[in-house]
């Protein structure tokens, strides 16, 4: 079925082969293991009193015949459970945990009982609308839920070697493969929320069954074709909507179903859906050698990263539809920037890196990871942001101006639609997948995270031991341990934020600027490596003034600070209220300081600035003569990810400059 | 019933006694007479093919038994017709127009036939839900529609002396007076949309029947009392809503029913409702000597004008609820600033001026009139703005970013909810009411508009002939023609925008700065006036840089230009796109020029500025090193009211300054 010449693609690195030991990340991964996953298990079981009930476990128990009751929650409630299970699988893949595995095994037994004879698996439709299967793909997330369960099944199989859930999801996928397609007795449809596309690729890789890859490509190929499936489906169900208020109009662009996927050039619609779709497209393009699909991935990447992404790696400029808006439209206050969308962006970046290791993908991956994703979770592991604004005034939230109704000035405990917390958990639990890729005899280091990796580099076992205080310090030490002496290449990413790098290999200086040394943003070290060779990379990490492209209206005349991968922000807790009054002169010195406090051991940035304030203002609301007064102000910036951990207050990333 | 000592209150000046002959306003009033009123008549009769049908006339004909059919339109469709009829009355009060009067008489015959035996008059409930009268005051505008019809009836009686419609609305008011009240068999309610309060005061003044004033005060007194009528009513109708999507929750603040009216201190909720309520409160306070109610008016005035009003005199910062948001929250792009709300603000200002002539009321009245209200109508009289933004990017409208869905970048022909066009018509047709007030033996000139007025100043007939090229030039010539020599005071408003005024009276210079000459913002000329005395007031009218109070986040670092009462703006048609790139240095000279062109004979303002642009930008979306390039830019500002008359394009009032 597929073209013979296809793009080479790096293999996934198993998590037990990449052990993270890192001051920064070990905390978060420990949090996922010790707090997030146990806490979410309680939440999924409706045992967290202060949070909205989930119903997710109970729905499966009811569908399995183990309990009486009604379905509770949103139509896609199953996916919360699947994402949690996937996170658990990643934890187990890294480290044995018999107690957790027992819980998971028990849950998988319930899931298996909840599956229909024909392979169908979805508690909403099974319990609530059994005769309405596949009648509202547009709105009801049936294939989306299936996709998440497939991801969980694959991850659990990889982690434990246990096939039970893999068999369940294979049966489910086989059943779906029969239902969907372009044959006369099939439904020529696809899901309103993309997800199954990337999941089927994983299932293909885990099972070797090519039909799953073919089914994934079918879903992508069919999307946006005419006559439009969603419109036909709407007609068939008489214009009725699952969601009150959706009405009888379908916004095809919201679902990225306005055009065939290969013809899409601009990011539109629901951000998470697009990200998941693009991850799936990159997978399918690589595995089938589909140049046109890969080209669409590249174009959409460039549009997103070049015109529609926040400096924090957030995507989705508007709450309506949780969606992209248009090029250079990046409002900081009414932004959406869902945590899940940045996670999806990381998925997409990782796929692109596996196809073509160019640092632009890793730069964005790092930006999203160190800012929006880690900022999406509180340091207690129990509170989460769904929306990640870059400018907040709590006075404006909570109904004061309804355009901010979606903005929460502090992280919330759990959500009625709880997609983000388990998504953060599964990403952090699988962070080891994102650090390295290997292509032929080159090993690429994309992220600087301490720990040990055992890699297969062109058939040769190579152990890498990375030590770093990143993101606080730009020094990275890497010990290279091939099983024996051998020639291969170590390619180290030179981050876009780094103005100057110095390098020693086995104690000898290597000129980074040598002809051909840097390719696609990676410093290539091709040599005969000996066990114990040490590479020391010193990435200069100054505090940097960042400016936006001048067409970004929201940031005109403003500056943001960045140091290493971390974007900084001002908070009221450090700088008082009315942050819009602060102006940072171009000449101000920016000094970074290591600080230990309630936000952990972080680097803060201090600068002298000016407050243009209402103090002594003699005019009314508008004045021809009154001038605001100016006072000196000592600013303190903290990393963006750490905001809102000290109660409600104003926050801003972009600051007026002069 | 009322306290004996009440605030003195200026009498209304009849429109045939204030003839406007003014370069600026005669055009608009002519437009109302020759285009707007005839065009709206066509629209109300569903004869404008390119506009949405109205149904308003037909609804009355059906209710009158003259036609078969169903009610069409919104629940408050009747009010469009009433407002149109009121505008017609004002035109007839100023100038005879037998043809127009015949149309109006015919319409009034239909209205009279549509009235029930008991006095009830409302085509929606009569035709569509006859058994549901007074069951949903919260949402269904029954008393609001009654109020508008009462205003029309009073205006038509004053204009023509014909009592037919006055009798109809008196019967209607008598019926309402029986239904509503705090007696056991009465409904202790009030309307969701205030309007009847001010209308009943007019009916009291036209008929001398004190029960109408008492009923008006009842509605105000009852509002916001506990138990809350709207919540009780909602309970009685089983939580059902007239408007799909309203749900079963009532936002009491939206209706200004969250507190008794005398306890309200901050403007909240639907802006038009608040303005109409305040106009009624000022009326009732003045006529009943209610000090607490007057104090609430003053507090709310200060809150609105001091913290919640746009520089254009627009009010209502958010589209959700067409409502006020909170102090200093004045976003220029997502603004609502409904034309009707500024008209309501003018109504309120006029009431306050009749009670206490302080220039702060007239300054705001002038600001709203010359900017938002006149800007609400196109120069063809056939296109209208409902929402009046201060910053528009057409690329962002029409769904590109849904927060701008309410923003139209050009004026629209007619609206499904067509409140604004007839409101503009009735205000402009009655503009003569707003120019002067007389209190004791002082005549106050609030607005500088050319024409003749015949006034009763302390029992003495005084004719004033005003000649001016305002708002383009600040010279105002006023010929004073008392019937005979006499001592009285002419008080001329010194506008807040004017830095320097010079004055001659009968050829002799008068020092404006003399001790006590200026009181409450008016230059008082108390003297023995002789027929033919000429006052010449020269108001310096420089182009002025306006700054906002520093707590207005949206305008931090920005400047707006104003000249006389006119606020200026930049349009793409003159300045190219990407207006956010333009920066106006503080030192730039601002030169005003008279120009004749497609916008009429206007004064434009030119300035040298800088464009901080994307030209040659070497970075990506965010860059640590790339600097925007700067090019000189020659700016051209036009009066705000004239924007969007040359097709779609960007516009901004506030411009970056340095």
Short mmCIF file of C-alpha atoms in Angstrom, two decimals, chain A residues 251 304-311 317-318 320 324-326 328-331 333-334 367 391-393 395-396 399-404 496 544-553 555-557 578-581 586 612-614 617 619-628 650 654 656, chain B residues 251 304-311 317-318 320 324-326 328-331 333-334 367 391-393 395-396 399-404 496 544-553 555-557 578-581 586 612-614 617 619-628 650 654 656:
data_model
loop_
_atom_site.label_atom_id
_atom_site.label_comp_id
_atom_site.label_asym_id
_atom_site.label_seq_id
_atom_site.Cartn_x
_atom_site.Cartn_y
_atom_site.Cartn_z
CA UNK A 251 -17.84 25.18 11.99
CA UNK A 304 2.15 27.92 14.18
CA UNK A 305 5.68 28.55 15.39
CA UNK A 306 6.19 31.57 13.17
CA UNK A 307 2.87 33.38 13.50
CA UNK A 308 0.51 31.88 16.05
CA UNK A 309 2.43 30.79 19.13
CA UNK A 310 2.85 32.63 22.42
CA UNK A 311 6.35 33.14 23.75
CA UNK A 317 -5.53 32.70 20.95
CA UNK A 318 -9.20 32.60 21.78
CA UNK A 320 -14.36 30.55 21.74
CA UNK A 324 -6.40 29.49 16.86
CA UNK A 325 -7.48 32.87 15.56
CA UNK A 326 -5.27 34.38 12.86
CA UNK A 328 -0.01 37.53 14.68
CA UNK A 329 -3.18 37.72 16.78
CA UNK A 330 -1.75 36.90 20.19
CA UNK A 331 -3.67 38.75 22.88
CA UNK A 333 -5.12 38.60 28.42
CA UNK A 334 -8.00 36.96 26.53
CA UNK A 367 9.66 26.45 25.16
CA UNK A 391 -1.39 38.80 31.51
CA UNK A 392 -3.90 38.59 34.32
CA UNK A 393 -5.74 41.08 36.44
CA UNK A 395 -10.09 42.20 39.34
CA UNK A 396 -11.20 41.60 35.76
CA UNK A 399 -17.47 38.14 35.82
CA UNK A 400 -16.18 41.70 36.18
CA UNK A 401 -15.51 41.71 32.46
CA UNK A 402 -17.00 38.62 30.91
CA UNK A 403 -14.34 38.33 28.24
CA UNK A 404 -12.16 36.97 31.04
CA UNK A 496 18.02 29.45 19.85
CA UNK A 544 17.64 38.39 27.32
CA UNK A 545 15.20 41.05 26.20
CA UNK A 546 12.79 39.46 23.76
CA UNK A 547 10.76 41.39 21.24
CA UNK A 548 7.85 40.20 19.20
CA UNK A 549 7.51 40.41 15.50
CA UNK A 550 6.24 43.95 14.89
CA UNK A 551 2.94 42.67 13.50
CA UNK A 552 1.99 41.29 16.92
CA UNK A 553 -0.30 44.12 17.96
CA UNK A 555 3.14 43.31 22.20
CA UNK A 556 3.89 46.55 20.36
CA UNK A 557 6.23 48.65 22.47
CA UNK A 578 -1.15 47.96 38.40
CA UNK A 579 1.63 46.17 36.54
CA UNK A 580 0.66 48.05 33.38
CA UNK A 581 2.17 51.16 34.94
CA UNK A 586 16.18 49.69 27.45
CA UNK A 612 4.15 55.75 35.51
CA UNK A 613 1.47 56.10 38.09
CA UNK A 614 -1.69 57.77 39.24
CA UNK A 617 -2.71 62.72 39.02
CA UNK A 619 -6.90 65.32 35.92
CA UNK A 620 -10.09 63.40 35.56
CA UNK A 621 -10.56 60.30 33.47
CA UNK A 622 -9.13 62.19 30.47
CA UNK A 623 -6.95 65.18 30.72
CA UNK A 624 -5.27 67.58 28.31
CA UNK A 625 -2.76 68.76 30.87
CA UNK A 626 -2.29 66.28 33.69
CA UNK A 627 0.75 64.08 33.33
CA UNK A 628 1.17 60.80 35.13
CA UNK A 650 -1.76 40.50 38.77
CA UNK A 654 5.12 41.54 28.44
CA UNK A 656 6.24 48.29 28.50
CA UNK B 251 -28.14 38.57 36.87
CA UNK B 304 -19.59 56.89 35.06
CA UNK B 305 -17.93 60.10 33.90
CA UNK B 306 -14.95 59.67 36.19
CA UNK B 307 -14.18 55.98 35.83
CA UNK B 308 -16.24 54.19 33.22
CA UNK B 309 -16.67 56.39 30.14
CA UNK B 310 -14.73 56.27 26.91
CA UNK B 311 -13.18 59.48 25.64
CA UNK B 317 -17.14 48.24 28.22
CA UNK B 318 -18.29 44.76 27.34
CA UNK B 320 -21.78 40.43 27.27
CA UNK B 324 -20.55 48.29 32.26
CA UNK B 325 -17.66 46.24 33.59
CA UNK B 326 -15.61 47.89 36.36
CA UNK B 328 -11.01 52.02 34.66
CA UNK B 329 -11.73 48.96 32.51
CA UNK B 330 -12.03 50.61 29.11
CA UNK B 331 -10.77 48.26 26.41
CA UNK B 333 -11.25 46.99 20.84
CA UNK B 334 -13.69 44.70 22.65
CA UNK B 367 -18.57 64.62 24.17
CA UNK B 391 -9.89 50.52 17.83
CA UNK B 392 -10.78 48.24 14.95
CA UNK B 393 -8.89 45.77 12.83
CA UNK B 395 -9.06 41.33 9.85
CA UNK B 396 -10.01 40.39 13.42
CA UNK B 399 -15.17 35.44 13.21
CA UNK B 400 -11.37 35.62 12.92
CA UNK B 401 -11.23 36.22 16.66
CA UNK B 402 -14.65 35.68 18.14
CA UNK B 403 -14.20 38.27 20.86
CA UNK B 404 -14.81 40.77 18.08
CA UNK B 496 -13.36 71.68 29.65
CA UNK B 544 -4.78 68.77 22.32
CA UNK B 545 -2.97 65.65 23.45
CA UNK B 546 -5.26 63.79 25.81
CA UNK B 547 -4.04 61.25 28.32
CA UNK B 548 -6.07 58.79 30.30
CA UNK B 549 -6.02 58.36 34.01
CA UNK B 550 -3.03 56.09 34.64
CA UNK B 551 -5.25 53.31 35.95
CA UNK B 552 -6.78 52.86 32.50
CA UNK B 553 -4.73 49.86 31.46
CA UNK B 555 -4.42 53.43 27.28
CA UNK B 556 -1.14 53.16 29.16
CA UNK B 557 1.59 54.81 27.11
CA UNK B 578 -0.93 48.16 11.06
CA UNK B 579 -1.86 51.31 12.95
CA UNK B 580 -0.40 49.81 16.14
CA UNK B 581 3.05 50.37 14.61
CA UNK B 586 5.59 64.07 22.33
CA UNK B 612 8.04 50.93 14.13
CA UNK B 613 7.63 48.31 11.50
CA UNK B 614 8.31 44.80 10.34
CA UNK B 617 12.77 42.38 10.57
CA UNK B 619 13.92 37.59 13.64
CA UNK B 620 11.15 35.10 13.93
CA UNK B 621 8.02 35.54 15.98
CA UNK B 622 10.19 36.30 19.03
CA UNK B 623 13.70 37.50 18.84
CA UNK B 624 16.43 38.36 21.31
CA UNK B 625 18.35 40.42 18.79
CA UNK B 626 16.19 41.66 15.94
CA UNK B 627 14.99 45.21 16.35
CA UNK B 628 12.00 46.61 14.53
CA UNK B 650 -8.24 49.77 10.58
CA UNK B 654 -5.42 55.90 21.04
CA UNK B 656 1.36 55.01 21.10
#
